[in-house]
CSV table of C-alpha atoms in Angstrom, one decimal:
chain,number,residue,atom,x,y,z
A,142,UNK,CA,-8.3,11.4,-11.8
A,143,UNK,CA,-6.1,10.7,-8.7
A,144,UNK,CA,-2.9,9.8,-10.6
A,145,UNK,CA,0.4,9.5,-8.7
A,146,UNK,CA,3.7,9.3,-10.5
A,147,UNK,CA,7.2,8.3,-9.4
A,148,UNK,CA,10.6,9.0,-10.9
A,149,UNK,CA,12.7,7.1,-11.6
A,150,UNK,CA,11.1,3.8,-12.1
A,151,UNK,CA,14.4,2.0,-11.7
A,152,UNK,CA,17.8,3.0,-10.4
A,153,UNK,CA,21.0,1.2,-10.0
A,154,UNK,CA,23.7,2.9,-7.9
A,155,UNK,CA,27.0,2.1,-6.3
A,156,UNK,CA,27.3,1.6,-2.6
A,157,UNK,CA,27.9,4.8,-0.7
A,158,UNK,CA,26.1,7.1,-3.1
A,159,UNK,CA,22.8,8.9,-2.6
A,160,UNK,CA,19.6,8.4,-4.6
A,161,UNK,CA,16.6,10.7,-4.8
A,162,UNK,CA,13.1,9.5,-5.7
A,163,UNK,CA,10.3,11.8,-6.6
A,164,UNK,CA,6.6,11.3,-6.0
A,165,UNK,CA,4.1,13.6,-7.6
A,166,UNK,CA,0.4,13.9,-7.5
A,167,UNK,CA,-0.5,14.8,-11.1
A,168,UNK,CA,-4.2,15.9,-10.9
A,169,UNK,CA,-4.8,16.7,-7.2
A,170,UNK,CA,-3.2,18.4,-4.3
A,171,UNK,CA,-1.8,15.9,-1.8
A,172,UNK,CA,-1.8,17.3,1.7
A,173,UNK,CA,-0.2,14.0,2.9
A,174,UNK,CA,2.1,11.6,1.2
A,175,UNK,CA,3.4,8.3,2.5
A,176,UNK,CA,6.5,6.3,1.7
A,177,UNK,CA,6.4,2.5,1.8
A,178,UNK,CA,9.0,-0.1,1.2
A,179,UNK,CA,8.3,-3.5,-0.3
A,180,UNK,CA,10.7,-6.5,-0.4
A,181,UNK,CA,10.2,-9.1,-3.1
A,182,UNK,CA,7.0,-11.1,-2.6
A,183,UNK,CA,6.4,-9.3,0.7
A,184,UNK,CA,4.0,-6.8,2.0
A,185,UNK,CA,4.3,-3.0,2.1
A,186,UNK,CA,5.8,-1.5,5.2
A,187,UNK,CA,5.2,2.1,6.0
A,188,UNK,CA,8.4,4.1,6.4
A,189,UNK,CA,7.2,7.6,7.0
A,190,UNK,CA,4.3,10.1,6.7
A,191,UNK,CA,5.0,13.4,5.0
A,192,UNK,CA,2.8,16.5,5.3
A,193,UNK,CA,3.4,19.5,3.1
A,194,UNK,CA,5.5,22.1,4.8
A,195,UNK,CA,6.4,20.1,7.9
A,196,UNK,CA,8.9,17.5,9.0
A,197,UNK,CA,8.1,13.9,8.1
A,198,UNK,CA,7.1,11.4,10.8
A,199,UNK,CA,9.1,8.2,10.7
A,200,UNK,CA,8.0,4.8,11.7
A,201,UNK,CA,9.8,3.0,14.5
A,202,UNK,CA,13.1,1.5,13.2
A,203,UNK,CA,13.4,3.8,10.1
A,204,UNK,CA,16.5,5.9,10.2
A,205,UNK,CA,15.5,9.5,9.5
A,206,UNK,CA,19.1,10.5,8.7
A,207,UNK,CA,19.3,7.8,6.1
A,208,UNK,CA,15.9,8.2,4.5
A,209,UNK,CA,15.5,12.0,4.0
A,210,UNK,CA,12.0,13.1,3.1
A,211,UNK,CA,11.0,16.5,1.8
A,212,UNK,CA,7.4,17.6,1.0
A,213,UNK,CA,8.0,21.1,-0.3
A,214,UNK,CA,4.7,21.4,-2.2
A,215,UNK,CA,1.2,20.0,-2.4
A,216,UNK,CA,2.2,17.9,-5.4
A,217,UNK,CA,5.7,16.8,-4.7
A,218,UNK,CA,7.5,14.7,-2.1
A,219,UNK,CA,11.0,13.3,-2.4
A,220,UNK,CA,12.8,10.5,-0.7
A,221,UNK,CA,16.6,10.5,-0.6
A,222,UNK,CA,18.4,7.4,0.3
A,223,UNK,CA,21.7,8.6,1.6
A,224,UNK,CA,24.9,6.5,1.6
A,225,UNK,CA,23.0,3.6,0.1
A,226,UNK,CA,24.1,0.1,0.8
A,227,UNK,CA,23.1,-3.3,-0.7
A,228,UNK,CA,20.6,-3.9,2.1
A,229,UNK,CA,18.7,-0.7,1.0
A,230,UNK,CA,17.9,-2.4,-2.3
A,231,UNK,CA,14.1,-2.6,-2.4
A,232,UNK,CA,10.9,-1.4,-4.1
A,233,UNK,CA,10.0,2.0,-2.8
A,234,UNK,CA,6.4,3.1,-3.3
A,235,UNK,CA,4.8,6.4,-2.4
A,236,UNK,CA,1.1,7.1,-1.9
A,237,UNK,CA,-0.8,10.4,-1.8
A,238,UNK,CA,-3.9,11.3,0.0
A,239,UNK,CA,-6.0,14.2,-1.2
A,240,UNK,CA,-7.3,17.1,0.8
A,241,UNK,CA,-10.8,17.2,2.3
A,242,UNK,CA,-10.2,14.5,4.9
A,243,UNK,CA,-10.5,11.6,2.5
A,244,UNK,CA,-9.0,8.3,3.6
A,245,UNK,CA,-8.2,7.0,0.2
A,246,UNK,CA,-4.5,6.6,-0.7
A,247,UNK,CA,-3.4,6.5,-4.3
A,248,UNK,CA,-0.2,4.7,-5.0
A,249,UNK,CA,2.6,5.6,-7.3
A,250,UNK,CA,4.1,2.9,-9.6
A,251,UNK,CA,7.1,2.4,-7.4
A,252,UNK,CA,10.9,2.7,-7.8
A,253,UNK,CA,13.1,-0.3,-7.9
A,254,UNK,CA,16.4,0.5,-6.2
A,255,UNK,CA,19.4,-1.7,-6.7
A,256,UNK,CA,22.5,-0.9,-4.8
A,257,UNK,CA,25.7,-2.7,-6.0
B,225,UNK,CA,0.9,-0.3,17.0
B,226,UNK,CA,-1.6,-1.9,14.7
B,227,UNK,CA,-1.1,-5.5,13.5
B,228,UNK,CA,-3.0,-6.9,10.6
B,229,UNK,CA,-3.1,-10.6,10.0
B,230,UNK,CA,-4.2,-12.0,6.6
B,231,UNK,CA,-5.2,-15.5,5.5
B,232,UNK,CA,-4.7,-17.5,3.4
B,233,UNK,CA,-1.3,-16.6,1.9
B,234,UNK,CA,-2.2,-18.5,-1.2
B,235,UNK,CA,-5.7,-19.3,-2.6
B,236,UNK,CA,-6.4,-21.3,-5.7
B,237,UNK,CA,-10.0,-21.4,-7.0
B,238,UNK,CA,-11.6,-22.6,-10.2
B,239,UNK,CA,-12.8,-19.9,-12.6
B,240,UNK,CA,-16.3,-19.0,-11.8
B,241,UNK,CA,-16.1,-19.9,-8.2
B,242,UNK,CA,-16.0,-17.5,-5.3
B,243,UNK,CA,-12.9,-16.5,-3.3
B,244,UNK,CA,-12.8,-15.2,0.3
B,245,UNK,CA,-9.8,-13.6,2.0
B,246,UNK,CA,-9.9,-12.8,5.7
B,247,UNK,CA,-8.0,-10.3,7.8
B,248,UNK,CA,-7.9,-9.4,11.5
B,249,UNK,CA,-6.7,-6.3,13.1
B,250,UNK,CA,-5.5,-5.5,16.6
B,251,UNK,CA,-6.2,-1.8,17.2
B,252,UNK,CA,-9.8,-1.2,18.1
B,253,UNK,CA,-9.3,2.5,17.1
B,254,UNK,CA,-8.8,1.5,13.4
B,255,UNK,CA,-11.6,2.8,11.3
B,256,UNK,CA,-10.6,2.5,7.7
B,257,UNK,CA,-10.1,-0.8,5.9
B,258,UNK,CA,-9.1,-0.8,2.2
B,259,UNK,CA,-8.3,-3.7,0.0
B,260,UNK,CA,-5.6,-3.4,-2.7
B,261,UNK,CA,-4.9,-5.6,-5.7
B,262,UNK,CA,-1.3,-5.8,-6.9
B,263,UNK,CA,0.0,-7.4,-10.1
B,264,UNK,CA,3.6,-8.4,-10.4
B,265,UNK,CA,5.9,-5.3,-10.6
B,266,UNK,CA,3.0,-2.9,-10.5
B,267,UNK,CA,1.5,-0.5,-8.1
B,268,UNK,CA,-1.2,-1.5,-5.6
B,269,UNK,CA,-4.7,-0.5,-6.9
B,270,UNK,CA,-7.6,0.1,-4.5
B,271,UNK,CA,-10.4,-2.2,-5.3
B,272,UNK,CA,-12.8,-1.5,-2.4
B,273,UNK,CA,-12.7,0.0,1.0
B,274,UNK,CA,-14.9,0.2,4.1
B,275,UNK,CA,-15.2,2.4,7.0
B,276,UNK,CA,-16.1,1.4,10.6
B,277,UNK,CA,-19.5,2.8,10.5
B,278,UNK,CA,-20.6,0.4,7.8
B,279,UNK,CA,-20.8,-3.4,8.1
B,280,UNK,CA,-20.8,-4.4,4.4
B,281,UNK,CA,-20.1,-2.8,1.0
B,282,UNK,CA,-20.5,-4.2,-2.4
B,283,UNK,CA,-19.2,-3.2,-5.9
B,284,UNK,CA,-20.3,-5.6,-8.6
B,285,UNK,CA,-18.4,-8.9,-8.0
B,286,UNK,CA,-16.5,-7.6,-5.1
B,287,UNK,CA,-17.8,-7.2,-1.5
B,288,UNK,CA,-16.2,-6.4,1.8
B,289,UNK,CA,-17.6,-7.2,5.3
B,290,UNK,CA,-16.5,-5.8,8.6
B,291,UNK,CA,-17.1,-7.1,12.1
B,292,UNK,CA,-15.9,-4.5,14.5
B,293,UNK,CA,-16.6,-6.5,17.6
B,294,UNK,CA,-14.4,-9.4,16.4
B,295,UNK,CA,-12.0,-7.0,14.7
B,296,UNK,CA,-12.0,-8.8,11.4
B,297,UNK,CA,-12.9,-8.0,7.8
B,298,UNK,CA,-13.2,-10.1,4.7
B,299,UNK,CA,-13.0,-9.7,0.9
B,300,UNK,CA,-15.4,-11.7,-1.2
B,301,UNK,CA,-15.0,-12.1,-5.0
B,302,UNK,CA,-17.7,-13.9,-6.8
B,303,UNK,CA,-17.7,-15.3,-10.3
B,304,UNK,CA,-13.9,-15.2,-10.4
B,305,UNK,CA,-12.2,-14.6,-13.8
B,306,UNK,CA,-8.6,-15.2,-14.9
B,307,UNK,CA,-7.9,-11.4,-14.6
B,308,UNK,CA,-8.6,-11.6,-10.9
B,309,UNK,CA,-5.3,-13.5,-10.5
B,310,UNK,CA,-3.0,-11.2,-8.4
B,311,UNK,CA,-1.8,-10.5,-4.9
B,312,UNK,CA,-4.4,-9.0,-2.7
B,313,UNK,CA,-3.6,-6.9,0.4
B,314,UNK,CA,-5.8,-5.8,3.2
B,315,UNK,CA,-4.9,-2.8,5.3
B,316,UNK,CA,-6.1,-0.8,8.2
B,317,UNK,CA,-5.6,2.7,9.6
B,318,UNK,CA,-6.8,4.7,12.5
B,319,UNK,CA,-7.3,8.0,10.8
B,320,UNK,CA,-7.0,9.7,7.4
B,321,UNK,CA,-3.8,11.3,8.6
B,322,UNK,CA,-2.1,7.9,9.2
B,323,UNK,CA,-0.4,5.5,6.9
B,324,UNK,CA,-1.7,2.1,6.3
B,325,UNK,CA,-0.7,-1.1,8.1
B,326,UNK,CA,-0.9,-3.9,5.5
B,327,UNK,CA,-1.5,-7.6,5.8
B,328,UNK,CA,1.0,-10.0,4.3
B,329,UNK,CA,-0.9,-10.5,1.2
B,330,UNK,CA,-2.8,-13.3,-0.5
B,331,UNK,CA,-1.8,-14.7,-3.8
B,332,UNK,CA,-5.0,-15.5,-5.6
B,333,UNK,CA,-4.7,-18.0,-8.5
B,334,UNK,CA,-7.7,-18.5,-10.8
B,335,UNK,CA,-7.6,-21.9,-12.4
B,336,UNK,CA,-9.1,-22.1,-15.9
């Protein structure tokens, strides 16, 4: 149980285009999903917290107009990187927390974004 | 906001020996402390977690200790095996609604 998927696993795009990444909880309902960014050989940095049906809460320094987050259902959250630039190239990982007040976060496999 | 420090950044131990990784946190309101193992190019996997109302938790070869007064927590792996080689991250959060603040990671190398 507690499986989280992400799609796509890898994406290469041209500078200036937008890329959408999907995060799904496959066998549980996720009231809250989180988006993290991880640079090579570095730690995970929280970008935003997304609750189903409400606006995402962004961490300080994260541009909400650049990283659009939608959490339309209890099993799906999307991150759209708008007008991507090479500095947006990174590993984006989502996590999902189940209902019932549990603390445990289950991570997706990540999406490797490369912007040319 | 919360700040989590993790040491060491690299740890090399002989197979069969024990490994200890230490973390400190800054926000006394933090009450949840998970540890994740991440292999290269893969997702972080939860290996053990502890909440602030508990001082120690053990799961087979893995144990975590928490000292709330000193604001530090540690991961202990006994009888290390080659498959324990990975990057280990500690993390902290103040509530189940919040995201995690991660330490910078420890690259654990098990020498055969």
